[in-house]
XYZ file of N, CA, C and O in Angstrom:
500
model
N 12.224 -97.780 -114.464
C 12.849 -99.422 -114.713
C 11.956 -100.552 -115.149
O 11.147 -100.308 -114.045
N 11.523 -100.552 -115.596
C 10.890 -101.553 -115.771
C 11.234 -103.511 -116.067
O 12.194 -102.901 -116.569
N 11.510 -104.245 -115.100
C 11.437 -105.355 -115.356
C 10.841 -106.119 -115.234
O 9.618 -106.236 -115.251
N 11.443 -107.372 -116.860
C 10.153 -108.603 -116.948
C 11.263 -110.123 -117.140
O 11.822 -109.898 -117.696
N 10.541 -110.631 -116.388
C 11.472 -112.988 -116.047
C 10.435 -113.415 -117.490
O 9.747 -112.966 -117.049
N 11.866 -113.299 -118.079
C 11.414 -114.760 -119.085
C 11.910 -116.236 -118.230
O 12.995 -115.757 -118.822
N 10.398 -117.046 -117.898
C 11.036 -118.353 -117.632
C 11.421 -119.052 -118.909
O 12.432 -120.505 -118.755
N 10.029 -118.698 -119.964
C 10.211 -120.252 -120.693
C 10.178 -118.776 -122.260
O 9.579 -117.594 -122.238
N 10.856 -119.841 -123.285
C 9.748 -118.557 -124.421
C 8.074 -118.401 -124.387
O 8.075 -117.166 -124.865
N 7.158 -118.886 -123.748
C 5.708 -118.731 -123.677
C 5.422 -118.100 -122.323
O 4.684 -118.113 -121.802
N 6.665 -118.081 -120.803
C 6.780 -118.346 -120.013
C 7.312 -116.888 -118.957
O 8.262 -116.794 -119.124
N 5.286 -115.735 -119.382
C 7.509 -114.384 -118.356
C 5.807 -114.240 -117.697
O 4.757 -113.968 -117.579
N 6.578 -112.918 -116.505
C 6.097 -112.194 -116.034
C 7.546 -111.047 -115.550
O 8.163 -110.861 -115.667
N 5.658 -109.977 -115.605
C 6.408 -108.139 -115.564
C 5.898 -107.050 -115.286
O 4.748 -107.937 -114.500
N 5.891 -106.241 -115.694
C 5.330 -105.182 -115.500
C 3.772 -105.599 -114.994
O 2.798 -103.772 -114.837
N 3.164 -105.091 -116.798
C 1.415 -105.474 -117.396
C 1.228 -106.519 -116.377
O 0.314 -105.899 -115.109
N 1.391 -107.604 -115.643
C 1.269 -109.097 -115.176
C 1.613 -107.984 -112.947
O -0.203 -109.078 -112.652
N 2.049 -108.090 -113.159
C 2.370 -107.698 -111.606
C 1.571 -106.285 -111.764
O 0.297 -106.323 -110.082
N 1.535 -105.424 -112.246
C -0.181 -104.172 -112.097
C -1.737 -104.725 -111.938
O -2.203 -103.769 -111.837
N -1.594 -105.944 -113.062
C -3.053 -106.165 -112.822
C -3.005 -106.930 -111.866
O -4.273 -106.852 -111.486
N -2.052 -107.444 -111.194
C -2.560 -108.334 -109.073
C -2.460 -107.251 -109.077
O -3.550 -107.647 -107.819
N -1.881 -106.492 -109.388
C -1.946 -104.745 -107.742
C -2.727 -103.968 -107.744
O -4.513 -104.069 -107.210
N -4.013 -104.107 -109.018
C -5.064 -103.848 -108.922
C -6.982 -104.742 -109.389
O -6.977 -104.097 -108.793
N -6.342 -105.563 -109.124
C -6.959 -106.990 -108.499
C -7.100 -106.352 -106.964
O -8.725 -106.565 -106.812
N -6.318 -106.220 -106.067
C -5.680 -106.843 -105.271
C -6.821 -105.900 -104.874
O -7.601 -105.764 -103.394
N -6.548 -104.326 -105.323
C -6.917 -102.798 -104.660
C -8.514 -102.365 -105.657
O -9.252 -102.288 -104.797
N -9.083 -103.551 -106.457
C -10.395 -102.943 -106.281
C -11.457 -104.350 -106.569
O -12.815 -103.731 -106.440
N -10.931 -105.079 -106.206
C -11.980 -106.135 -106.149
C -12.200 -106.807 -107.141
O -13.630 -108.087 -107.116
N -11.855 -106.351 -108.319
C -12.435 -106.732 -109.502
C -11.426 -106.568 -110.940
O -10.689 -106.356 -111.232
N -11.239 -107.678 -112.052
C -10.504 -107.840 -112.935
C -11.016 -107.484 -113.697
O -10.100 -106.447 -114.549
N -12.483 -106.573 -113.921
C -12.358 -106.216 -115.388
C -12.181 -104.027 -114.695
O -12.041 -103.715 -115.701
N -12.773 -104.347 -113.512
C -12.254 -103.488 -112.288
C -10.932 -103.041 -112.397
O -10.398 -101.130 -113.090
N -10.041 -103.679 -113.073
C -8.841 -103.588 -113.200
C -7.746 -103.275 -114.638
O -7.254 -102.387 -114.931
N -8.861 -104.121 -115.057
C -8.469 -103.770 -116.185
C -8.639 -102.553 -116.567
O -8.132 -102.186 -117.636
N -10.161 -102.015 -116.927
C -10.565 -100.768 -117.325
C -8.944 -99.331 -116.801
O -9.037 -98.465 -116.790
N -8.879 -99.691 -115.234
C -7.600 -98.395 -114.447
C -6.579 -98.868 -115.098
O -5.514 -97.945 -115.809
N -6.006 -100.000 -116.419
C -4.727 -100.077 -116.882
C -4.966 -99.261 -118.881
O -4.142 -99.738 -118.684
N -6.945 -99.180 -118.607
C -6.998 -98.491 -120.098
C -6.850 -100.227 -120.974
O -6.913 -100.225 -121.932
N -7.304 -101.564 -120.493
C -7.342 -102.770 -121.240
C -8.785 -103.247 -120.882
O -9.168 -103.202 -120.848
N -9.072 -104.197 -122.585
C -10.043 -103.821 -122.539
C -10.769 -105.256 -120.997
O -9.462 -106.137 -120.628
N -11.947 -105.603 -121.000
C -12.225 -106.702 -119.749
C -11.592 -108.473 -120.469
O -11.427 -109.215 -119.979
N -12.040 -108.181 -121.572
C -11.511 -109.646 -122.386
C -10.091 -110.341 -122.392
O -9.646 -111.081 -121.706
N -8.890 -108.715 -122.331
C -7.835 -109.105 -122.039
C -7.524 -108.712 -120.276
O -6.856 -109.533 -120.435
N -7.938 -108.149 -119.812
C -7.693 -108.805 -118.193
C -7.424 -110.140 -117.847
O -7.640 -110.397 -117.560
N -8.766 -110.963 -118.440
C -9.222 -111.874 -117.965
C -8.343 -113.180 -118.525
O -7.935 -113.856 -117.977
N -8.298 -112.383 -120.120
C -7.202 -113.464 -120.237
C -5.353 -113.770 -118.925
O -5.168 -114.452 -119.045
N -5.197 -112.300 -119.299
C -3.767 -112.349 -118.416
C -4.542 -113.219 -116.852
O -3.623 -114.107 -116.714
N -4.923 -113.102 -116.828
C -5.677 -113.387 -115.780
C -5.443 -114.950 -115.473
O -5.329 -115.832 -114.415
N -6.581 -115.116 -116.243
C -6.555 -116.859 -116.314
C -5.101 -116.962 -117.189
O -4.965 -118.339 -116.736
N -4.208 -117.064 -118.036
C -2.920 -117.355 -117.945
C -1.632 -117.349 -116.601
O -1.401 -118.773 -116.483
N -2.212 -116.007 -115.301
C -1.321 -116.229 -114.930
C -2.038 -117.485 -114.176
O -1.052 -118.620 -113.014
N -3.094 -117.506 -113.875
C -3.374 -119.560 -112.718
C -3.201 -119.917 -113.888
O -2.200 -121.109 -112.698
N -2.463 -120.279 -114.915
C -2.237 -121.407 -115.510
C -1.070 -121.565 -115.683
O -0.215 -122.521 -115.127
N -0.534 -120.735 -115.334
C 1.810 -120.610 -115.538
C 2.142 -121.175 -113.780
O 3.181 -121.611 -113.805
N 0.945 -121.084 -113.150
C 2.000 -121.181 -111.357
C 0.965 -122.519 -111.382
O -0.131 -123.066 -111.503
N 2.056 -122.815 -109.678
C 1.018 -123.681 -109.063
C 0.180 -123.715 -108.538
O -0.668 -125.232 -109.062
N -0.364 -122.856 -108.473
C -1.350 -122.116 -107.178
C -1.825 -121.751 -108.316
O -1.275 -120.137 -108.632
N -3.799 -121.361 -108.214
C -4.551 -120.379 -109.270
C -3.703 -118.580 -107.893
O -2.962 -118.777 -106.549
N -3.518 -117.701 -108.647
C -3.175 -116.340 -108.464
C -4.450 -115.636 -107.964
O -4.513 -114.519 -106.907
N -5.368 -115.619 -109.186
C -5.924 -114.854 -108.817
C -7.740 -116.542 -108.473
O -7.799 -116.563 -109.081
N -8.834 -115.532 -107.870
C -9.677 -115.900 -107.361
C -10.851 -115.381 -107.918
O -10.972 -114.278 -106.955
N -12.158 -116.157 -108.551
C -13.161 -114.941 -108.831
C -15.018 -115.723 -108.347
O -14.321 -116.990 -108.104
N -14.983 -114.732 -108.045
C -16.743 -115.278 -108.671
C -17.734 -114.885 -109.184
O -17.281 -113.232 -109.303
N -18.814 -115.664 -109.610
C -19.164 -114.157 -110.456
C -20.845 -113.980 -110.296
O -20.300 -114.025 -108.030
N -20.853 -113.218 -110.603
C -22.395 -112.512 -110.389
C -23.046 -112.028 -109.539
O -23.445 -113.994 -109.382
N -24.347 -111.828 -108.764
C -25.552 -112.667 -108.762
C -26.030 -111.258 -106.573
O -25.623 -110.468 -107.573
N -26.818 -111.783 -106.113
C -27.456 -110.718 -105.059
C -25.903 -110.410 -104.735
O -26.739 -108.811 -105.078
N -25.059 -110.723 -104.509
C -23.982 -109.791 -103.080
C -23.206 -110.001 -104.273
O -22.294 -109.095 -104.470
N -23.540 -110.282 -106.133
C -22.505 -109.036 -107.077
C -21.106 -110.643 -107.085
O -20.728 -110.762 -106.089
N -20.057 -109.767 -108.306
C -19.037 -111.039 -108.158
C -17.638 -110.207 -107.836
O -17.852 -109.190 -106.845
N -17.061 -110.812 -108.034
C -15.742 -109.886 -107.508
C -13.849 -111.209 -107.334
O -14.592 -111.785 -108.780
N -13.337 -110.085 -107.315
C -12.156 -111.489 -107.984
C -10.705 -110.784 -106.142
O -11.132 -109.569 -105.826
N -10.349 -112.159 -105.769
C -9.411 -110.763 -104.749
C -8.292 -112.286 -105.299
O -8.384 -113.626 -105.849
N -7.012 -111.244 -105.553
C -5.532 -112.271 -104.799
C -5.511 -113.423 -103.968
O -6.399 -113.582 -102.716
N -5.306 -114.846 -104.487
C -5.188 -115.901 -103.279
C -3.592 -115.493 -102.839
O -3.389 -114.668 -102.695
N -3.440 -116.730 -101.814
C -2.606 -116.793 -101.105
C -1.022 -116.598 -101.578
O -0.078 -115.490 -101.731
N -0.864 -117.298 -102.537
C 0.021 -117.764 -104.067
C 0.329 -116.197 -105.360
O 1.165 -115.874 -104.427
N -0.604 -115.359 -105.058
C -1.120 -114.347 -106.109
C -0.413 -113.376 -105.090
O 0.548 -112.526 -105.434
N -0.439 -113.118 -104.016
C -0.020 -112.820 -102.935
C 1.817 -112.545 -103.056
O 2.191 -111.417 -103.454
N 2.201 -113.433 -102.882
C 3.527 -114.239 -102.353
C 4.230 -113.692 -103.550
O 5.200 -113.085 -104.040
N 3.684 -114.028 -104.592
C 4.227 -113.462 -106.512
C 4.056 -111.832 -106.836
O 5.126 -111.699 -106.579
N 3.641 -111.315 -106.327
C 3.754 -109.552 -106.032
C 3.726 -109.335 -105.592
O 5.394 -108.585 -106.513
N 4.258 -109.926 -104.460
C 4.971 -109.529 -103.015
C 6.752 -109.911 -103.538
O 7.777 -108.674 -103.684
N 6.356 -110.593 -104.850
C 8.811 -111.072 -104.604
C 8.948 -110.214 -105.771
O 10.319 -109.870 -105.804
N 8.648 -110.304 -106.981
C 8.691 -109.254 -108.208
C 8.801 -108.350 -107.590
O 9.605 -107.701 -108.521
N 8.166 -107.423 -106.842
C 8.264 -106.311 -106.784
C 9.097 -106.206 -105.304
O 10.150 -105.319 -105.973
N 8.837 -107.140 -104.705
C 10.715 -106.692 -104.219
C 11.771 -107.573 -104.692
O 13.315 -106.634 -105.393
N 11.656 -107.939 -106.333
C 13.134 -108.182 -107.299
C 13.223 -106.823 -107.846
O 14.382 -106.588 -108.716
N 12.313 -106.427 -108.532
C 12.642 -104.737 -109.411
C 12.872 -103.305 -108.199
O 13.953 -102.988 -108.221
N 12.870 -103.468 -107.322
C 13.268 -102.264 -105.369
C 15.048 -103.428 -105.978
O 15.807 -102.662 -105.742
N 14.657 -104.551 -106.327
C 16.806 -104.739 -105.328
C 17.279 -104.809 -106.694
O 18.876 -104.528 -106.884
N 16.531 -104.695 -108.001
C 17.634 -104.624 -109.466
C 18.009 -102.918 -110.023
O 18.908 -102.537 -109.992
N 16.975 -102.349 -109.109
C 16.676 -101.073 -109.266
C 17.991 -100.802 -108.388
O 18.723 -100.215 -108.812
N 18.284 -101.172 -107.541
C 18.896 -100.637 -106.327
C 20.911 -100.973 -106.915
O 21.750 -99.811 -107.127
N 20.670 -102.244 -107.457
C 21.511 -102.832 -107.481
C 22.313 -101.862 -109.288
O 24.099 -101.965 -109.103
N 20.871 -101.551 -110.272
C 21.594 -100.519 -110.989
C 21.885 -99.644 -111.276
O 21.971 -98.773 -111.592
N 21.314 -98.842 -110.176
C 21.279 -97.709 -110.038
C 22.265 -96.521 -110.376
O 22.464 -95.571 -111.486
N 24.447 -97.119 -110.098
C 25.134 -96.449 -111.112
C 25.524 -96.703 -112.731
O 24.789 -95.443 -113.065
N 24.769 -97.493 -113.201
C 25.018 -97.647 -114.413
C 23.350 -96.953 -115.303
O 23.812 -97.023 -115.753
N 22.302 -96.616 -114.271
C 21.006 -96.082 -114.121
C 21.485 -94.752 -115.173
O 20.919 -94.272 -115.572
N 21.742 -94.275 -113.228
C 22.401 -92.507 -113.842
C 23.034 -92.080 -114.592
O 23.195 -91.824 -115.432
N 23.885 -93.879 -115.662
C 24.810 -93.458 -116.095
C 24.401 -93.312 -117.942
O 24.571 -91.931 -117.926
N 23.615 -93.813 -117.637
C 22.447 -94.357 -118.996
C 21.960 -93.343 -119.117
O 21.786 -92.477 -119.276
N 21.038 -92.346 -118.229
C 20.058 -91.310 -117.983
C 21.059 -90.280 -118.128
O 20.956 -89.256 -119.451
N 22.063 -89.733 -117.489
C 23.254 -88.838 -118.354
C 23.634 -88.315 -120.137
O 24.038 -87.961 -120.491
N 23.203 -89.839 -120.378
C 23.969 -89.623 -122.278
C 22.973 -89.612 -122.560
O 22.352 -89.366 -123.681
N 21.520 -89.544 -122.018
C 19.740 -89.461 -122.702
C 20.286 -87.656 -123.443
O 20.450 -86.997 -122.877
N 19.766 -88.253 -124.728
C 19.094 -85.893 -124.489
C 17.601 -85.388 -124.360
O 16.893 -85.851 -123.198
N 18.097 -84.209 -124.029
C 16.766 -83.285 -123.373
C 15.988 -83.439 -123.781
O 15.105 -83.291 -123.544
N 15.736 -84.078 -124.843
C 14.469 -83.979 -125.671
C 14.310 -84.629 -125.410
O 12.462 -85.352 -125.667
N 14.134 -86.094 -124.996
C 13.901 -86.942 -125.664
C 12.731 -88.337 -124.457
O 12.036 -89.369 -124.415
N 11.773 -87.379 -124.106
C 11.048 -87.385 -122.745
C 10.338 -86.744 -122.100
O 11.749 -86.113 -121.358
N 9.138 -86.132 -121.246
C 9.627 -85.453 -120.002
C 9.711 -86.589 -119.060
O 9.528 -87.920 -118.955
N 10.429 -86.037 -117.800
C 10.762 -86.418 -117.151
C 12.631 -87.599 -117.332
O 12.686 -87.649 -116.537
N 13.040 -87.948 -118.444
C 14.225 -88.746 -118.176
C 14.910 -88.822 -117.644
O 16.204 -89.247 -117.038
N 15.378 -86.878 -117.274
C 16.548 -86.756 -116.842
C 16.403 -86.831 -115.381
O 17.620 -85.929 -114.643
N 15.277 -86.693 -114.615
C 14.850 -86.151 -113.385
C 15.509 -86.809 -112.178
O 14.374 -86.152 -111.369
N 15.916 -88.270 -112.633
C 15.532 -89.276 -111.133
C 14.736 -90.215 -111.542
O 14.225 -90.630 -112.464
N 14.925 -92.262 -110.731
C 14.492 -92.852 -111.246
C 13.978 -92.952 -110.164
O 14.119 -92.919 -108.610
N 12.853 -93.942 -110.426
C 12.105 -94.540 -109.231
C 12.142 -95.757 -108.867
O 12.219 -97.287 -109.760
N 13.704 -95.676 -107.647
C 13.257 -97.032 -107.484
C 12.641 -98.327 -107.063
O 13.308 -99.491 -107.791
N 10.975 -98.107 -107.013
C 10.718 -99.694 -107.052
C 10.354 -99.848 -108.173
O 9.599 -100.778 -108.381
N 10.710 -99.084 -109.305
C 10.184 -99.583 -110.243
C 9.094 -100.031 -111.016
O 8.962 -99.799 -111.865
N 8.082 -98.597 -110.750
C 6.912 -98.908 -110.856
C 6.823 -97.529 -111.168
O 7.545 -95.900 -110.822
N 5.610 -96.923 -112.000
C 5.337 -95.799 -112.514
C 5.907 -94.459 -111.461
O 4.519 -94.862 -110.309
């Protein structure tokens, strides 16, 4: 299950942005996070900037390279947004488990690998 929240026509938060935040936290780099996701450097930076502009406080803090090298990290707000989103994914998946199982049972056998093999209640791949 993948959950995408649309707050306004141009304001959304979903699995891609959550995964980017998670990967920034894991790698300490926006570029490395993007590479992990098969995303261009430019796209990863644009998404990080978009996230920072969308919320009251920045979610990602970055520093330029130099002697110590650059890097990025989640701010307290970024950690909170990611945690709330992951909790919501888990609750939504658990609440809809019966319906998800019902829909899965109606899928064709050949519609994809693992389609009938169970659900990741966390909503993550």
